[in-house]
Amino acid sequence: MHDLVPPPRLVPPTTAVRESFLAGERADHLASGDPMDWLEGAHDDFEAFVARRRGVQWRWGVPCTTLWYVSGERYIGTLIVRHRLTAELAEAGGHVGYHVVLPWRRRGHATRMLAEGLVECRRLGLGRVLLTCAADNEPSRRVILANGGVHDGHARGEDRFWIALAAADAGA
């Protein structure tokens, strides 16, 4: 599905992908119309921007790990693992969030990125993880289902899916 060399993998945020990170995120935000002001800091001091995203951060009221999906100097996307859920995240948001930047979409990267992210979730000791996606986000729904997601209703306009990590281990 891809012919990137080296094959993409999840890594801690890295300065090696500066140009492709900025280009990919800029393209995404231009296409969606979302504000890009947060990218100014990344553009001005990418080293500090990366340093703030490495290791465990506290976001959404829980510890989180940010990983980037990269191939050499190519940035493809971001995956965030929330180490536990608050009541709000248990309703919508879940344990894992991910996105692939526009230039790399529709190539199977999100499916492989989530599969690697589930390995990180296992490493953190999570037995099962909750993922959510907008009810009309069919590509994300397919990614979650391809990784063993089981539909568990709706909340706040999002579909909810659980992935049992122990069951995934049993088939390995």
XYZ file of C-alpha atoms in Angstrom:
172
model
C 0.000 0.000 0.000
C 2.960 2.252 0.429
C 6.436 2.352 -0.941
C 8.001 4.711 1.556
C 11.569 3.948 2.544
C 12.068 3.546 5.381
C 8.600 2.183 6.225
C 6.635 4.637 8.387
C 6.661 4.120 12.149
C 5.516 5.854 15.318
C 8.253 7.840 17.040
C 8.408 10.573 19.657
C 8.125 14.027 18.044
C 11.361 14.813 16.211
C 13.004 17.853 14.632
C 14.022 15.690 11.638
C 10.592 16.220 10.031
C 10.376 20.013 10.410
C 9.647 20.955 6.792
C 7.160 18.169 6.081
C 5.405 18.693 9.450
C 4.886 22.394 8.774
C 3.819 21.778 5.153
C 1.434 18.944 6.065
C -0.233 20.710 8.984
C -0.513 23.943 6.970
C -2.187 22.057 4.083
C -4.622 20.429 6.532
C -5.598 23.719 8.127
C -5.947 25.537 4.817
C -8.238 22.769 3.524
C -10.381 22.709 6.675
C -10.383 26.446 7.342
C -9.201 25.822 10.916
C -7.011 28.476 12.554
C -3.268 28.105 12.030
C -2.021 30.418 14.770
C -0.606 27.487 16.785
C 1.724 26.734 13.852
C 3.475 30.102 14.237
C 5.290 28.835 17.335
C 6.323 25.690 15.490
C 7.610 27.730 12.564
C 9.545 30.159 14.779
C 11.205 27.587 17.084
C 10.572 24.030 15.952
C 13.078 22.604 18.431
C 11.147 24.060 21.405
C 7.814 23.052 19.807
C 9.024 19.441 19.550
C 10.493 19.441 23.073
C 7.089 20.460 24.524
C 5.454 17.453 22.837
C 7.959 14.786 23.880
C 7.472 12.578 26.919
C 4.282 12.491 28.948
C 2.234 15.707 28.925
C -0.860 16.591 30.930
C -3.770 17.365 28.567
C -7.536 16.914 28.838
C -6.972 16.365 32.564
C -4.964 13.147 32.034
C -1.409 12.081 31.202
C -0.895 11.768 27.425
C 1.812 10.589 25.068
C 2.179 12.175 21.624
C 3.737 10.163 18.815
C 4.380 11.113 15.212
C 4.072 8.704 12.295
C 7.108 9.330 10.090
C 9.166 7.881 7.264
C 12.659 9.341 7.362
C 12.148 13.112 7.093
C 8.489 12.737 6.057
C 5.817 13.546 8.648
C 2.610 11.608 7.958
C 0.488 12.130 11.058
C 0.054 12.295 14.815
C -1.296 9.804 17.327
C -2.080 10.749 20.926
C -2.626 8.186 23.671
C -4.511 9.328 26.760
C -3.331 7.061 29.564
C -6.717 7.084 31.296
C -10.194 8.535 30.852
C -12.021 11.311 32.630
C -15.819 11.175 32.704
C -15.835 13.537 29.720
C -13.303 11.494 27.693
C -15.253 8.325 28.533
C -18.250 9.916 26.828
C -16.475 11.398 23.795
C -12.795 11.586 22.939
C -11.556 8.278 24.257
C -8.051 6.984 24.831
C -6.642 7.493 21.346
C -6.788 10.341 18.860
C -5.020 10.359 15.523
C -4.868 12.151 12.220
C -3.020 11.788 8.938
C -2.184 15.011 7.112
C -3.914 15.644 3.804
C -1.047 14.759 1.449
C -0.842 11.202 2.935
C -4.517 10.289 3.356
C -6.286 7.363 1.652
C -3.139 5.211 1.561
C -3.727 2.987 4.618
C -1.458 5.000 6.912
C -4.104 5.644 9.584
C -4.885 1.927 9.889
C -1.219 1.028 10.346
C -0.603 4.017 12.627
C -3.475 3.018 14.918
C -2.238 -0.597 14.980
C 1.156 0.650 16.188
C -0.574 2.959 18.664
C -2.398 -0.020 20.167
C 1.012 -1.559 20.900
C 1.842 1.592 22.882
C -1.488 1.291 24.729
C -0.622 -2.302 25.684
C 2.798 -1.137 26.872
C 1.034 1.366 29.138
C -0.974 -1.484 30.650
C -4.352 -0.650 29.112
C -6.577 -3.716 28.678
C -8.990 -2.038 26.303
C -9.212 1.375 24.724
C -12.052 3.660 23.700
C -11.949 5.478 20.372
C -14.544 7.888 19.091
C -15.141 9.525 15.736
C -17.694 11.890 14.278
C -20.791 9.967 13.226
C -20.216 10.999 9.587
C -16.471 10.199 9.512
C -16.576 6.973 7.502
C -12.790 6.793 6.875
C -12.071 6.910 10.613
C -14.817 4.369 11.306
C -13.153 1.978 8.822
C -9.736 2.481 10.476
C -11.166 1.703 13.920
C -13.084 -1.356 12.696
C -9.999 -2.661 10.859
C -8.174 -2.560 14.204
C -10.819 -4.580 16.044
C -13.163 -1.796 17.143
C -16.563 -2.856 18.453
C -19.322 -0.249 18.172
C -20.694 0.886 21.539
C -23.314 3.511 20.757
C -23.194 7.267 20.341
C -22.437 10.242 22.578
C -22.299 13.946 21.772
C -22.459 13.376 18.013
C -19.691 10.796 18.031
C -19.707 7.044 17.497
C -17.941 5.093 20.247
C -15.805 1.975 19.737
C -13.938 -0.252 22.163
C -10.859 -2.231 21.191
C -9.947 -5.080 23.546
C -6.177 -5.285 23.612
C -6.040 -8.698 25.285
C -8.123 -10.178 22.436
C -5.716 -8.667 19.914
C -2.793 -10.290 21.792
C -4.494 -13.702 21.679
C -4.449 -13.682 17.875
C -0.791 -12.689 17.683
